[in-house]
Coordinates of C-alpha atoms in Angstrom, one line a residue:
M1 CA 119.9 127.4 104.0
K2 CA 116.4 128.4 104.9
R3 CA 113.5 127.0 102.8
I4 CA 110.5 129.3 102.7
I5 CA 107.0 129.0 101.2
I6 CA 105.2 132.3 100.5
S7 CA 101.5 132.4 99.5
G8 CA 99.1 135.1 98.5
G9 CA 96.7 135.5 95.7
G10 CA 93.8 136.9 93.8
T11 CA 94.5 140.7 93.9
G12 CA 97.6 142.9 93.8
G13 CA 96.8 143.8 97.4
H14 CA 97.8 140.3 98.4
I15 CA 100.5 139.7 95.8
Y16 CA 102.7 142.9 96.0
P17 CA 103.2 142.6 99.7
A18 CA 104.2 139.0 99.2
I19 CA 106.8 139.9 96.6
T20 CA 108.1 142.8 98.7
I21 CA 108.5 140.4 101.7
Y22 CA 110.3 137.9 99.4
K23 CA 112.8 140.6 98.3
E24 CA 113.5 141.6 101.9
I25 CA 114.0 137.9 102.9
M26 CA 116.6 137.5 100.1
K27 CA 118.4 140.6 101.4
Q28 CA 118.5 139.2 104.9
N29 CA 119.2 135.6 103.9
P30 CA 120.6 135.5 100.3
D31 CA 120.9 131.7 100.4
A32 CA 117.2 131.2 101.1
Q33 CA 115.2 129.0 98.7
V34 CA 111.7 130.3 98.2
L35 CA 108.6 128.6 96.6
Y36 CA 105.5 130.8 95.9
V37 CA 102.1 129.0 96.1
G38 CA 99.3 130.7 94.1
T39 CA 96.4 129.9 91.8
E40 CA 96.5 129.3 88.1
K41 CA 94.0 132.1 87.2
G42 CA 95.0 134.8 89.8
L43 CA 97.2 137.8 89.0
E44 CA 100.0 136.0 90.8
A45 CA 100.4 133.5 87.9
T46 CA 101.7 136.5 85.8
L47 CA 103.4 138.6 88.4
V48 CA 105.4 136.1 90.4
P49 CA 107.3 134.2 87.7
K50 CA 108.3 137.6 86.3
E51 CA 110.2 138.1 89.5
G52 CA 112.1 134.9 89.0
I53 CA 110.5 133.2 92.0
E54 CA 109.8 129.4 91.8
F55 CA 106.0 129.1 91.4
T56 CA 103.4 126.4 91.9
T57 CA 99.6 126.4 92.1
L58 CA 96.7 125.1 94.1
P59 CA 93.1 124.5 92.7
V60 CA 91.2 126.7 95.1
Q61 CA 88.5 129.4 94.8
G62 CA 86.4 131.5 97.1
L63 CA 83.3 130.1 98.8
Q64 CA 80.0 131.5 97.5
R65 CA 77.6 132.9 100.1
K66 CA 74.7 130.6 99.2
L67 CA 74.6 126.8 98.8
S68 CA 74.6 125.7 95.2
L69 CA 76.3 123.3 92.9
G70 CA 79.1 125.9 92.6
T71 CA 79.6 125.8 96.4
L72 CA 79.9 122.0 96.3
V73 CA 82.5 122.2 93.5
T74 CA 84.4 124.8 95.5
L75 CA 84.4 122.6 98.6
G76 CA 85.6 119.7 96.5
K77 CA 88.5 121.8 95.2
T78 CA 89.3 123.0 98.7
A79 CA 89.5 119.4 100.0
F80 CA 91.8 118.5 97.0
S81 CA 93.8 121.6 97.7
L82 CA 94.5 120.5 101.3
V83 CA 95.8 117.1 99.9
K84 CA 98.0 118.9 97.3
A85 CA 99.2 121.5 99.9
N86 CA 100.3 118.6 102.1
T87 CA 102.2 117.1 99.1
I88 CA 103.9 120.4 98.4
I89 CA 105.0 120.7 102.0
S90 CA 106.3 117.1 102.0
N91 CA 108.3 117.7 98.9
F92 CA 109.6 121.2 99.6
K93 CA 110.1 120.7 103.4
P94 CA 109.8 124.4 104.3
D95 CA 111.3 125.9 107.5
V96 CA 108.6 128.6 107.6
V97 CA 105.4 129.4 105.6
I98 CA 104.2 133.0 105.1
G99 CA 100.7 134.0 103.9
T100 CA 99.6 137.5 102.7
G101 CA 95.9 136.8 102.2
G102 CA 93.5 135.4 99.6
Y103 CA 91.8 132.0 99.4
V104 CA 95.0 130.2 98.2
C105 CA 96.6 130.8 101.6
G106 CA 94.1 128.7 103.4
P107 CA 95.2 125.2 102.4
I108 CA 98.9 125.7 102.5
L109 CA 99.0 127.6 105.8
M110 CA 96.6 125.2 107.4
A111 CA 98.6 122.2 106.2
A112 CA 101.8 123.7 107.6
A113 CA 100.3 124.7 110.9
L114 CA 98.9 121.2 111.5
R115 CA 102.3 119.8 110.9
N116 CA 103.9 122.2 113.4
I117 CA 105.9 124.1 110.7
P118 CA 106.3 127.7 111.8
T119 CA 103.8 130.0 110.1
L120 CA 103.1 133.7 109.8
I121 CA 100.3 135.6 108.1
Q122 CA 100.3 139.3 107.1
E123 CA 97.0 141.2 107.2
Q124 CA 96.9 144.4 105.3
N125 CA 93.5 145.9 106.2
V126 CA 91.9 147.2 109.3
I127 CA 89.1 144.6 108.9
A128 CA 90.6 141.2 108.4
G129 CA 89.9 139.0 105.5
I130 CA 87.9 135.8 106.2
T131 CA 90.9 133.5 105.3
N132 CA 93.3 135.3 107.6
K133 CA 90.6 135.3 110.4
I134 CA 90.3 131.5 110.3
L135 CA 94.0 131.0 109.9
S136 CA 94.9 133.3 112.9
R137 CA 93.7 130.6 115.3
F138 CA 96.4 128.2 114.0
V139 CA 99.4 130.2 112.9
D140 CA 102.3 131.3 115.1
I141 CA 102.3 135.0 114.2
V142 CA 99.8 137.5 112.7
A143 CA 101.6 140.6 111.4
V144 CA 99.1 143.5 111.1
G145 CA 99.2 146.6 108.9
Y146 CA 97.1 148.7 111.2
K147 CA 97.1 148.8 115.0
D148 CA 93.3 148.7 114.9
A149 CA 93.4 145.3 113.1
E150 CA 94.5 143.6 116.3
A151 CA 90.9 143.5 117.4
S152 CA 90.1 141.0 114.6
F153 CA 92.6 138.5 116.0
S154 CA 91.6 138.0 119.6
K155 CA 92.1 134.2 119.3
A156 CA 95.6 134.5 117.7
K157 CA 98.7 133.2 119.6
R158 CA 100.7 136.3 118.8
V159 CA 99.9 139.5 117.0
V160 CA 102.6 142.0 116.0
Y161 CA 101.9 145.5 114.6
T162 CA 104.4 145.9 111.7
G163 CA 102.6 148.2 109.3
N164 CA 102.2 147.2 105.6
P165 CA 105.2 146.3 103.4
V166 CA 106.1 149.0 100.8
R167 CA 108.2 148.4 97.7
P168 CA 111.7 149.8 98.3
D169 CA 111.6 151.8 95.0
V170 CA 108.7 153.9 96.5
L171 CA 111.3 155.6 98.7
V172 CA 114.2 156.0 96.3
D173 CA 113.1 159.0 94.2
T174 CA 113.4 162.6 95.6
R175 CA 110.8 165.2 94.9
A176 CA 113.2 166.7 92.3
D177 CA 113.4 163.3 90.6
G178 CA 109.7 163.1 90.3
R179 CA 109.3 166.7 89.2
N180 CA 112.0 166.2 86.5
Y181 CA 110.3 163.0 85.2
F182 CA 107.0 164.9 84.6
N183 CA 108.8 168.1 83.5
L184 CA 107.2 170.1 86.4
S185 CA 108.5 173.3 88.0
D186 CA 108.7 173.1 91.8
D187 CA 105.7 175.4 92.4
T188 CA 103.3 173.5 90.1
F189 CA 100.6 172.1 92.4
T190 CA 100.5 168.4 91.4
V191 CA 97.6 166.1 92.0
L192 CA 98.0 162.3 91.4
I193 CA 94.7 160.6 90.7
A194 CA 94.6 156.8 90.6
G195 CA 92.0 154.1 91.3
G196 CA 94.3 151.1 91.6
S197 CA 95.6 148.8 88.8
R198 CA 92.2 148.3 87.2
G199 CA 91.2 152.0 87.5
A200 CA 88.0 153.3 89.2
R201 CA 85.0 154.2 87.1
T202 CA 83.5 156.6 89.7
I203 CA 86.7 158.6 90.1
N204 CA 87.3 158.6 86.3
N205 CA 83.8 159.8 85.5
A206 CA 84.1 162.6 88.1
M207 CA 87.5 163.6 86.7
I208 CA 86.0 164.5 83.3
D209 CA 84.7 167.9 84.5
V210 CA 87.7 168.4 86.8
H211 CA 90.0 168.3 83.8
K212 CA 87.7 170.7 81.9
H213 CA 87.5 173.0 84.9
F214 CA 91.3 173.3 85.3
Q215 CA 92.1 173.4 81.5
G216 CA 94.4 176.3 80.8
T217 CA 94.9 177.1 84.5
K218 CA 98.5 177.9 85.3
G219 CA 100.3 176.3 88.2
I220 CA 98.5 173.0 88.4
K221 CA 99.1 169.5 86.9
L222 CA 96.6 166.7 87.2
I223 CA 98.4 163.3 86.7
H224 CA 95.4 161.0 86.1
I225 CA 96.0 157.2 85.8
T226 CA 92.8 155.8 84.5
G227 CA 93.5 152.0 84.4
D228 CA 93.8 150.2 81.1
G229 CA 90.1 149.4 80.7
E230 CA 88.9 153.0 81.2
Y231 CA 91.5 155.0 79.3
K232 CA 89.7 155.2 75.9
S233 CA 86.4 156.0 77.6
V234 CA 88.0 158.9 79.5
L235 CA 89.7 160.3 76.3
S236 CA 86.4 159.9 74.4
Q237 CA 84.4 161.8 77.1
L238 CA 87.0 164.6 76.9
G239 CA 86.9 164.6 73.1
I240 CA 90.7 164.1 72.8
T241 CA 92.8 161.3 71.2
D242 CA 95.7 161.1 73.5
G243 CA 96.5 161.8 77.2
D244 CA 98.4 165.0 76.5
G245 CA 95.6 166.5 74.4
L246 CA 94.1 168.7 77.1
G247 CA 96.9 171.2 77.5
D248 CA 99.5 171.8 80.2
S249 CA 97.1 171.3 83.2
S250 CA 96.5 167.5 82.6
V251 CA 98.3 164.3 81.7
I252 CA 96.1 161.2 81.3
L253 CA 97.7 157.8 81.3
P254 CA 96.2 154.3 81.1
Y255 CA 98.9 152.9 83.4
L256 CA 102.2 154.1 85.0
H257 CA 105.0 151.6 85.5
D258 CA 107.0 154.3 87.2
M259 CA 104.4 155.0 89.9
P260 CA 107.2 155.9 92.5
K261 CA 108.1 158.9 90.3
A262 CA 104.5 160.1 90.4
L263 CA 104.4 159.7 94.2
A264 CA 107.6 161.6 94.5
A265 CA 106.2 164.5 92.5
A266 CA 102.7 164.7 94.1
D267 CA 101.4 167.4 96.5
L268 CA 98.0 165.7 96.8
A269 CA 96.5 162.3 95.9
V270 CA 93.0 161.2 95.0
F271 CA 93.0 157.5 95.6
R272 CA 90.9 154.5 96.5
S273 CA 91.8 153.2 100.0
G274 CA 93.4 149.8 99.4
A275 CA 95.9 149.1 102.1
I276 CA 99.0 149.1 99.9
G277 CA 98.2 152.3 98.1
L278 CA 97.6 154.0 101.5
A279 CA 100.9 152.6 102.9
E280 CA 102.8 154.1 99.9
L281 CA 101.0 157.5 100.4
A282 CA 102.0 157.4 104.1
V283 CA 105.7 156.6 103.7
R284 CA 105.9 159.5 101.2
G285 CA 103.9 161.8 103.5
I286 CA 101.2 162.6 100.8
P287 CA 97.9 164.1 102.0
S288 CA 94.9 162.6 100.2
V289 CA 91.3 162.7 99.2
L290 CA 90.1 159.0 99.6
V291 CA 87.2 157.5 97.8
P292 CA 86.8 153.9 99.2
Y293 CA 85.7 151.2 96.8
P294 CA 82.3 150.3 98.3
Y295 CA 82.1 146.7 97.2
A296 CA 85.4 145.5 98.8
A297 CA 85.0 142.5 101.1
E298 CA 83.6 143.6 104.5
D299 CA 83.8 147.2 103.2
H300 CA 87.4 147.2 104.4
Q301 CA 88.4 150.1 102.3
T302 CA 86.1 152.4 104.2
Y303 CA 87.7 151.3 107.5
N304 CA 91.2 151.8 106.1
A305 CA 90.2 155.3 105.0
R306 CA 88.7 156.2 108.4
I307 CA 92.1 155.6 110.1
F308 CA 93.7 158.2 107.8
V309 CA 90.8 160.6 108.3
Q310 CA 90.9 160.2 112.1
E311 CA 94.7 160.8 112.1
G312 CA 94.2 164.0 110.1
A313 CA 96.1 162.6 107.0
A314 CA 93.1 162.5 104.6
H315 CA 89.6 163.6 103.6
M316 CA 87.1 161.0 102.6
I317 CA 84.3 161.2 100.0
V318 CA 81.8 158.3 99.8
D319 CA 81.8 156.7 96.4
Q320 CA 78.1 157.1 95.7
M321 CA 78.3 160.8 96.6
L322 CA 81.4 161.6 94.5
S323 CA 81.1 164.5 92.0
A324 CA 83.4 166.7 90.0
H325 CA 82.2 169.6 92.1
D326 CA 83.5 167.8 95.3
L327 CA 86.9 167.1 93.7
I328 CA 87.3 170.6 92.3
G329 CA 86.4 172.0 95.8
E330 CA 88.9 169.8 97.5
I331 CA 91.7 170.6 95.1
E332 CA 91.1 174.4 95.1
M333 CA 90.9 174.3 99.0
F334 CA 94.3 172.6 99.3
M335 CA 95.9 174.9 96.6
A336 CA 94.8 177.9 98.7
N337 CA 95.7 176.3 102.1
R338 CA 99.3 175.1 101.9
D339 CA 99.6 175.1 105.7
L340 CA 96.8 172.5 106.0
L341 CA 98.4 170.5 103.1
S342 CA 101.7 170.4 104.9
Q343 CA 100.2 169.5 108.2
M344 CA 98.2 166.6 106.7
G345 CA 101.4 165.5 104.9
E346 CA 103.1 165.3 108.3
R347 CA 100.2 163.3 109.7
A348 CA 100.4 160.9 106.8
L349 CA 104.2 160.4 107.4
Q350 CA 103.5 159.5 111.0
L351 CA 101.3 156.7 109.8
G352 CA 104.0 155.4 107.5
K353 CA 106.0 152.2 108.3
P354 CA 109.0 152.3 105.9
N355 CA 110.6 149.3 107.6
A356 CA 107.6 147.0 107.6
A357 CA 108.9 144.6 105.0
H358 CA 112.2 144.3 106.9
D359 CA 110.4 143.7 110.2
I360 CA 108.1 141.0 108.7
A361 CA 111.0 139.2 107.0
K362 CA 113.0 139.3 110.2
L363 CA 110.0 137.9 112.2
A364 CA 109.5 135.1 109.7
L365 CA 113.2 134.2 109.7
S366 CA 113.3 134.3 113.5
I367 CA 110.6 131.6 113.8
A368 CA 112.0 129.4 111.0
K369 CA 113.1 126.0 112.1

C-alpha cells in the first residue's frame, strides 16, 4: 500500500490541481493512503475535507517583501513549520510527497527531500512561483503545465512537461448536454464570462454596458458568472433584482457549481488567465478573450495568456485598458467570423492536455519507494 502526502494551498489554483491528482492516484492505486498538508486559514481547509481526504495543517505564511516585525513572525512560523513537517513525515512515513504550489509546500517538500523521500512538484504557470523555484533544486521531479516553464527550472534534477491537471468532469458533458442545461438552441452564440472563484471587478464593470448593448438581441446568450462578492453590485448597476431580469440575451449568476456544463455550451469565453481556467478552456477547445489579473505574483497571468495568444487560441486585453466597447467589438467580430472562431478553437484544443492528471499521478507513483 502506497502512502502519499499531497500539499498545496492558498488559492484554488494550487488546491484544485492537488485534488485532481489525488483522484487520479486513487484510480491508479485504490489502496493508497493519502494525507493532505495545508494551512488552517487557506481555502484548502474547507475544500479538502469535503473530498474525504485526511487533512492536517502547518503554521506557515508568505514572506513580506520588506523587513518588519511581521517578517520575523513569519520566519519564526516557517522554522516551526519545518519541525512540524518533520514530525508529520516521521509519523506518516510517506513513500512519495507531491506539492502543487503555495507557501505550505515549502516545509513539507523540503523536509521530505532532505530525508531522501521521493518528491514531485507541479508548477501550473509559465512563470514559476517562488516556493516551487526554491524547491526545484531539491526535489526529484518538476512537472510543468507549460513547455515554456522549463526555463524557470534550469537547476532542477528532472523536468517533465505534463500540462496542467483538469477535473475529469470538465470532459464528460457534450455540447448538447451543456445547451440543454441552459435551454439554448444550437445556433445561439453563447459567451461564458467568468473571472475566477472570487469574480473580477474589471470584467464585471465592463460587462454592464455589454449586457445593455445585447439586450433583446436574438441569437446570443451571455452567461456571466460574477463571483459571490460582486453579484449584487452587478444587478444593482443593471437595475434588476435577479440574474434573469435582463431578458433572453443574458443570464447572470453569482457562482456556478456546474461549470463543466457552461464550458460544454460555450462558443467563446471571456476569462482571467489563471492556469487551471486556461487548461479547462484548452481541453474543451474554446477560443477566448483573456484579461489577465495584473496583480498576480510575477504577473504570471499575463505570461500564461501570451502563450494562448501566440498559439492563435486567444485574444488578450490588458486589464487597465478593458472597456465595454472592447468586449462588444470582440463578441460581434467572433459572431460574424465563425471560421476564425473555429480555427482558434482548434488551436486551443492543441494546447490541451486531457491526460495531465493521469501522467502526473503515474510519475509520482513511479518514483514512490
